[in-house]
Amino acid sequence: MLEKHLRSEKSALHRHLSRLKSAVENDRIQPNGKHATSFVFICGANRRAGGASARRLAVERFIKKTSPDSKAIIAERFFEFLENSKKKQNLYDIEHALSGFADLIVIILESNSAFTELGAFATRELREKLFIINDRQFELQQSFINLGPLSAVKEVDNRAVSWYDMAADGIENGDAIGGTFPDLIQAIRKRSPKTEVLDKSKLTPIGGLNRWAFAFCHDIIFYSRSINAKDLVAVYTFLFGKADFDSLATYKALLVALGLATKSGDKVASTQASPILKSPVDHVPLQAAFYAANYRSERRS
């Protein structure tokens, strides 16, 4: 629907997006505010009826309340959304991709699957991102878990393994996991990302997941008010040239999973009151140009 407006140099959408394109090409899109958004990936068990364990939800609530610059990621929510996309992936592949995207990976050792995740993520490259929560009754055991992956994680940061008394029904009903939160908030602050100059390559959704391309994807959706997959690709083609933008499906899925966007039919819309990144382009007339182009296209269809 938007391609005709993007081709016409007379259209307001073409004019305003050309300004945004110039900002991208001249490295004028930058992190917004003092602190860049930090992404925290939460692993653990699920309840019997489905959905994240009570402990994981407690961690998520704590992060939202005490660390506004952080976003909690629960992989299952992302996976459920991605299931309907054309590019099928298994949960392990999704979690592995997200682990490279996250600043901190919290693993609550409350199930067999969580121990599997610990094994998958305790590599030399990823262990500096780990924060492990375990049952205090196992703290002094000379077990493989304690002497192997947990010891390796503690070599990086001694406070990256936190212990408390887990309740037997904690997966379903929760428990005193809040006792680990002082260590958790320290880990989040310690691993918060540093701001950086954003060149064009960092905003392009090609290759592995990266936070800046993700943030820019949100902002394009924010500017558009509401946009379908075909039009989103058309906008990206206008800004970056022809390329394989299949990764946009993954970014949209993650935006929805984090509550930064909603999906209705074939369209995605932002839930935020402002863009994530700072741009020299005034977003109000850009939004108006998107609205006018969509209105004219819908009248003709």
Coordinates of C-alpha atoms in Angstrom, one line a residue:
M1 CA 0.0 0.0 0.0
L2 CA 2.8 2.4 0.8
E3 CA 5.1 1.6 -2.2
K4 CA 3.5 4.2 -4.5
H5 CA 4.0 6.9 -1.9
L6 CA 7.6 5.9 -1.3
R7 CA 8.3 6.1 -5.0
S8 CA 6.8 9.6 -5.4
E9 CA 9.1 12.5 -4.6
K10 CA 6.0 14.7 -4.2
S11 CA 4.6 12.7 -1.3
A12 CA 5.0 13.9 2.3
L13 CA 5.9 10.3 3.3
H14 CA 8.8 10.3 0.8
R15 CA 10.0 13.7 2.0
H16 CA 10.0 12.9 5.7
L17 CA 11.4 9.4 5.3
S18 CA 14.2 10.9 3.1
R19 CA 15.2 13.0 6.1
L20 CA 15.2 9.9 8.3
K21 CA 17.3 8.1 5.7
S22 CA 19.8 11.0 5.7
A23 CA 20.0 10.8 9.5
V24 CA 20.7 7.0 9.3
E25 CA 23.4 7.5 6.7
N26 CA 25.1 10.3 8.7
D27 CA 25.1 8.4 12.0
R28 CA 22.6 10.8 13.6
I29 CA 20.3 8.2 15.2
Q30 CA 21.5 7.7 18.7
P31 CA 20.5 6.0 22.0
N32 CA 17.8 8.1 23.8
G33 CA 18.7 9.3 27.2
K34 CA 21.4 8.5 29.7
H35 CA 21.0 4.8 29.8
A36 CA 20.5 2.3 26.9
T37 CA 17.8 -0.3 27.3
S38 CA 19.1 -3.4 29.0
F39 CA 17.6 -6.8 28.1
V40 CA 17.3 -9.5 30.8
F41 CA 16.5 -13.1 29.6
I42 CA 14.7 -15.2 32.2
C43 CA 15.0 -19.0 32.1
G44 CA 13.4 -21.6 34.4
A45 CA 10.3 -23.8 34.6
N46 CA 6.7 -23.6 33.5
R47 CA 3.6 -24.1 35.5
R48 CA 1.6 -27.3 34.9
A49 CA -1.1 -25.4 33.2
G50 CA 1.4 -23.6 31.0
G51 CA 3.1 -20.3 31.2
A52 CA 6.2 -19.1 33.2
S53 CA 6.7 -20.3 36.7
A54 CA 5.6 -18.1 39.6
R55 CA 9.3 -17.5 40.4
R56 CA 10.0 -16.3 36.9
L57 CA 7.0 -14.0 37.0
A58 CA 8.2 -12.6 40.3
V59 CA 11.6 -11.8 38.8
E60 CA 9.9 -10.2 35.8
R61 CA 7.8 -8.0 38.1
F62 CA 10.8 -7.0 40.1
I63 CA 12.7 -5.9 37.0
K64 CA 9.8 -3.9 35.7
K65 CA 9.4 -2.1 39.1
T66 CA 13.0 -1.4 40.0
S67 CA 14.9 -1.2 36.7
P68 CA 12.9 0.9 34.2
D69 CA 15.8 0.8 31.7
S70 CA 15.6 -3.0 31.6
K71 CA 13.2 -5.3 29.7
A72 CA 12.6 -8.8 30.8
I73 CA 12.5 -11.6 28.1
I74 CA 10.6 -14.8 28.7
A75 CA 11.4 -17.0 25.7
E76 CA 8.1 -18.9 25.6
R77 CA 6.2 -15.7 24.9
F78 CA 8.5 -15.0 22.0
F79 CA 8.2 -18.5 20.7
E80 CA 4.4 -18.6 20.8
F81 CA 4.3 -15.6 18.6
L82 CA 7.0 -16.8 16.2
E83 CA 5.2 -20.2 15.7
N84 CA 2.8 -18.5 13.3
S85 CA 5.6 -17.0 11.2
K86 CA 6.9 -18.6 8.0
K87 CA 10.4 -19.1 9.5
K88 CA 10.0 -22.0 12.0
Q89 CA 12.5 -22.3 14.7
N90 CA 12.8 -24.6 17.8
L91 CA 12.9 -23.2 21.3
Y92 CA 16.6 -24.0 21.7
D93 CA 17.6 -22.0 18.6
I94 CA 15.5 -19.1 19.7
E95 CA 17.0 -19.0 23.2
H96 CA 20.5 -19.3 21.8
A97 CA 19.8 -16.4 19.5
L98 CA 18.3 -14.3 22.3
S99 CA 21.3 -15.1 24.5
G100 CA 23.5 -13.1 22.2
F101 CA 20.9 -10.3 22.4
A102 CA 20.5 -10.2 26.2
D103 CA 22.8 -8.3 28.6
L104 CA 21.9 -10.7 31.4
I105 CA 20.6 -14.3 31.4
V106 CA 18.9 -15.3 34.6
I107 CA 18.5 -19.0 35.1
I108 CA 16.4 -20.3 38.0
L109 CA 17.4 -23.9 38.7
E110 CA 13.9 -25.1 39.4
S111 CA 13.5 -27.9 36.8
N112 CA 15.4 -30.3 34.6
S113 CA 14.9 -28.0 31.6
A114 CA 16.6 -25.2 33.6
F115 CA 19.6 -27.4 34.2
T116 CA 19.8 -28.0 30.5
E117 CA 19.7 -24.3 29.8
L118 CA 22.6 -23.8 32.3
G119 CA 24.6 -26.4 30.3
A120 CA 23.8 -24.6 27.1
F121 CA 24.7 -21.1 28.3
A122 CA 27.7 -21.8 30.5
T123 CA 30.1 -21.5 27.6
R124 CA 33.1 -19.3 27.9
E125 CA 31.5 -16.7 25.7
L126 CA 28.2 -16.5 27.6
R127 CA 29.1 -17.2 31.3
E128 CA 29.8 -13.5 32.0
K129 CA 26.2 -12.8 31.2
L130 CA 24.8 -15.4 33.6
F131 CA 23.0 -14.9 36.9
I132 CA 22.1 -18.2 38.6
I133 CA 19.4 -18.7 41.3
N134 CA 19.5 -22.1 43.1
D135 CA 18.1 -23.8 46.2
R136 CA 20.2 -23.2 49.3
Q137 CA 20.0 -26.9 50.3
F138 CA 22.4 -27.7 47.5
E139 CA 24.9 -24.9 48.2
L140 CA 27.6 -27.0 50.0
Q141 CA 27.2 -30.2 47.9
Q142 CA 30.3 -31.4 46.0
S143 CA 28.1 -32.0 42.9
F144 CA 28.9 -31.7 39.2
I145 CA 26.7 -28.6 39.0
N146 CA 28.5 -26.8 41.8
L147 CA 32.0 -27.8 40.8
G148 CA 31.4 -27.4 37.0
P149 CA 29.1 -24.7 35.5
L150 CA 28.4 -22.8 38.8
S151 CA 32.1 -22.7 39.7
A152 CA 32.9 -21.3 36.2
V153 CA 30.2 -18.6 36.5
K154 CA 31.5 -17.6 40.0
E155 CA 35.0 -17.2 38.6
V156 CA 33.6 -14.4 36.5
D157 CA 31.5 -12.8 39.3
N158 CA 31.3 -14.4 42.8
R159 CA 27.8 -12.8 43.3
A160 CA 26.5 -14.2 40.0
V161 CA 25.2 -17.3 41.8
S162 CA 22.6 -16.5 44.4
W163 CA 21.1 -19.0 46.9
Y164 CA 17.8 -19.1 48.9
D165 CA 15.4 -21.6 50.4
M166 CA 13.2 -22.8 47.6
A167 CA 9.7 -23.9 48.5
A168 CA 8.5 -27.3 47.2
D169 CA 5.5 -25.6 45.4
G170 CA 7.4 -22.5 44.3
I171 CA 6.9 -23.2 40.6
E172 CA 3.2 -23.0 41.0
N173 CA 2.7 -20.6 43.9
G174 CA 5.9 -18.7 44.3
D175 CA 8.2 -18.4 47.4
A176 CA 10.8 -16.2 48.9
I177 CA 12.8 -15.7 45.7
G178 CA 12.9 -12.0 46.6
G179 CA 15.8 -12.8 48.9
T180 CA 18.0 -13.0 45.7
F181 CA 16.9 -9.6 44.3
P182 CA 19.7 -7.5 45.9
D183 CA 22.2 -9.7 44.0
L184 CA 20.0 -9.6 40.9
I185 CA 19.8 -5.8 40.8
Q186 CA 23.5 -5.5 41.2
A187 CA 24.0 -8.0 38.3
I188 CA 21.7 -5.9 36.1
R189 CA 23.5 -2.7 36.8
K190 CA 26.9 -4.3 36.4
R191 CA 26.0 -5.6 33.0
S192 CA 24.0 -2.7 31.7
P193 CA 25.1 -1.8 28.1
K194 CA 27.2 1.3 27.3
T195 CA 25.8 3.8 24.8
E196 CA 27.6 3.9 21.5
V197 CA 27.7 5.6 18.1
L198 CA 25.1 4.0 15.9
D199 CA 26.2 3.7 12.3
K200 CA 24.0 2.4 9.5
S201 CA 25.1 -1.2 9.9
K202 CA 23.9 -1.3 13.6
L203 CA 20.4 -0.3 12.5
T204 CA 20.1 -2.7 9.7
P205 CA 18.1 -5.9 10.5
I206 CA 20.5 -8.3 8.8
G207 CA 22.4 -11.1 10.5
G208 CA 22.0 -11.9 14.2
L209 CA 19.8 -10.1 16.6
N210 CA 21.1 -6.8 17.9
R211 CA 19.5 -4.3 20.3
W212 CA 19.9 -1.2 18.1
A213 CA 18.2 -2.8 15.0
F214 CA 15.5 -4.0 17.3
A215 CA 15.0 -0.5 18.8
F216 CA 15.0 1.1 15.3
C217 CA 12.4 -1.5 14.2
H218 CA 10.2 -0.4 17.1
D219 CA 10.6 3.3 16.1
I220 CA 9.6 2.6 12.5
I221 CA 6.5 0.9 13.7
F222 CA 5.9 3.8 16.2
Y223 CA 6.2 6.4 13.3
S224 CA 3.8 4.4 11.2
R225 CA 1.2 4.1 14.0
S226 CA 0.3 0.7 12.5
I227 CA 1.9 -1.3 9.7
N228 CA 1.8 -4.7 8.0
A229 CA 4.7 -6.8 7.0
K230 CA 4.7 -5.8 3.3
D231 CA 4.7 -2.1 4.1
L232 CA 7.4 -2.5 6.8
V233 CA 9.7 -4.2 4.2
A234 CA 8.9 -1.4 1.7
V235 CA 10.0 1.2 4.3
Y236 CA 13.2 -0.6 5.1
T237 CA 14.0 -1.0 1.4
F238 CA 13.5 2.8 1.0
L239 CA 15.9 3.4 3.9
F240 CA 18.5 0.7 3.4
G241 CA 18.2 -0.5 -0.2
K242 CA 17.1 -3.9 -1.3
A243 CA 18.1 -6.7 1.1
D244 CA 16.8 -9.8 2.8
F245 CA 14.7 -8.4 5.7
D246 CA 13.4 -11.8 7.0
S247 CA 14.8 -10.8 10.4
L248 CA 12.0 -8.2 10.7
A249 CA 9.6 -11.1 11.6
T250 CA 11.9 -11.9 14.6
Y251 CA 12.1 -8.3 15.7
K252 CA 8.3 -7.9 15.5
A253 CA 7.9 -11.0 17.6
L254 CA 10.2 -9.8 20.2
L255 CA 8.5 -6.4 20.4
V256 CA 5.2 -8.1 21.0
A257 CA 6.7 -10.5 23.5
L258 CA 8.1 -7.6 25.5
G259 CA 4.9 -5.6 25.3
L260 CA 6.4 -2.8 23.3
A261 CA 4.0 -3.6 20.4
T262 CA 0.7 -5.3 19.8
K263 CA -0.5 -7.4 16.9
S264 CA -3.9 -7.1 15.4
G265 CA -4.6 -9.0 12.2
D266 CA -1.7 -8.5 9.9
K267 CA -0.6 -5.3 11.5
V268 CA 1.7 -4.4 14.3
A269 CA 1.4 -1.2 16.4
S270 CA 3.6 0.3 19.1
T271 CA 2.4 0.6 22.7
Q272 CA 4.9 3.3 23.6
A273 CA 4.4 7.0 24.0
S274 CA 7.7 7.9 22.3
P275 CA 10.5 6.4 20.1
I276 CA 13.3 4.4 21.8
L277 CA 16.1 6.0 19.8
K278 CA 16.9 9.7 19.4
S279 CA 16.5 11.2 15.9
P280 CA 16.9 14.7 14.5
V281 CA 13.6 14.1 12.5
D282 CA 10.5 15.4 14.2
H283 CA 8.3 12.3 14.7
V284 CA 5.0 14.2 14.7
P285 CA 4.9 15.2 11.0
L286 CA 6.4 11.8 10.1
Q287 CA 3.5 10.1 11.8
A288 CA 1.1 12.4 10.0
A289 CA 2.7 11.6 6.7
F290 CA 2.3 7.8 7.4
Y291 CA -1.4 8.4 8.4
A292 CA -2.1 10.4 5.2
A293 CA -0.5 7.8 3.0
N294 CA -2.4 5.0 4.6
Y295 CA -5.7 6.9 4.4
R296 CA -5.3 7.6 0.7
S297 CA -4.2 4.0 0.0
E298 CA -7.2 2.6 1.8
R299 CA -9.6 4.9 0.0
R300 CA -8.3 3.7 -3.4
S301 CA -8.5 0.0 -2.4

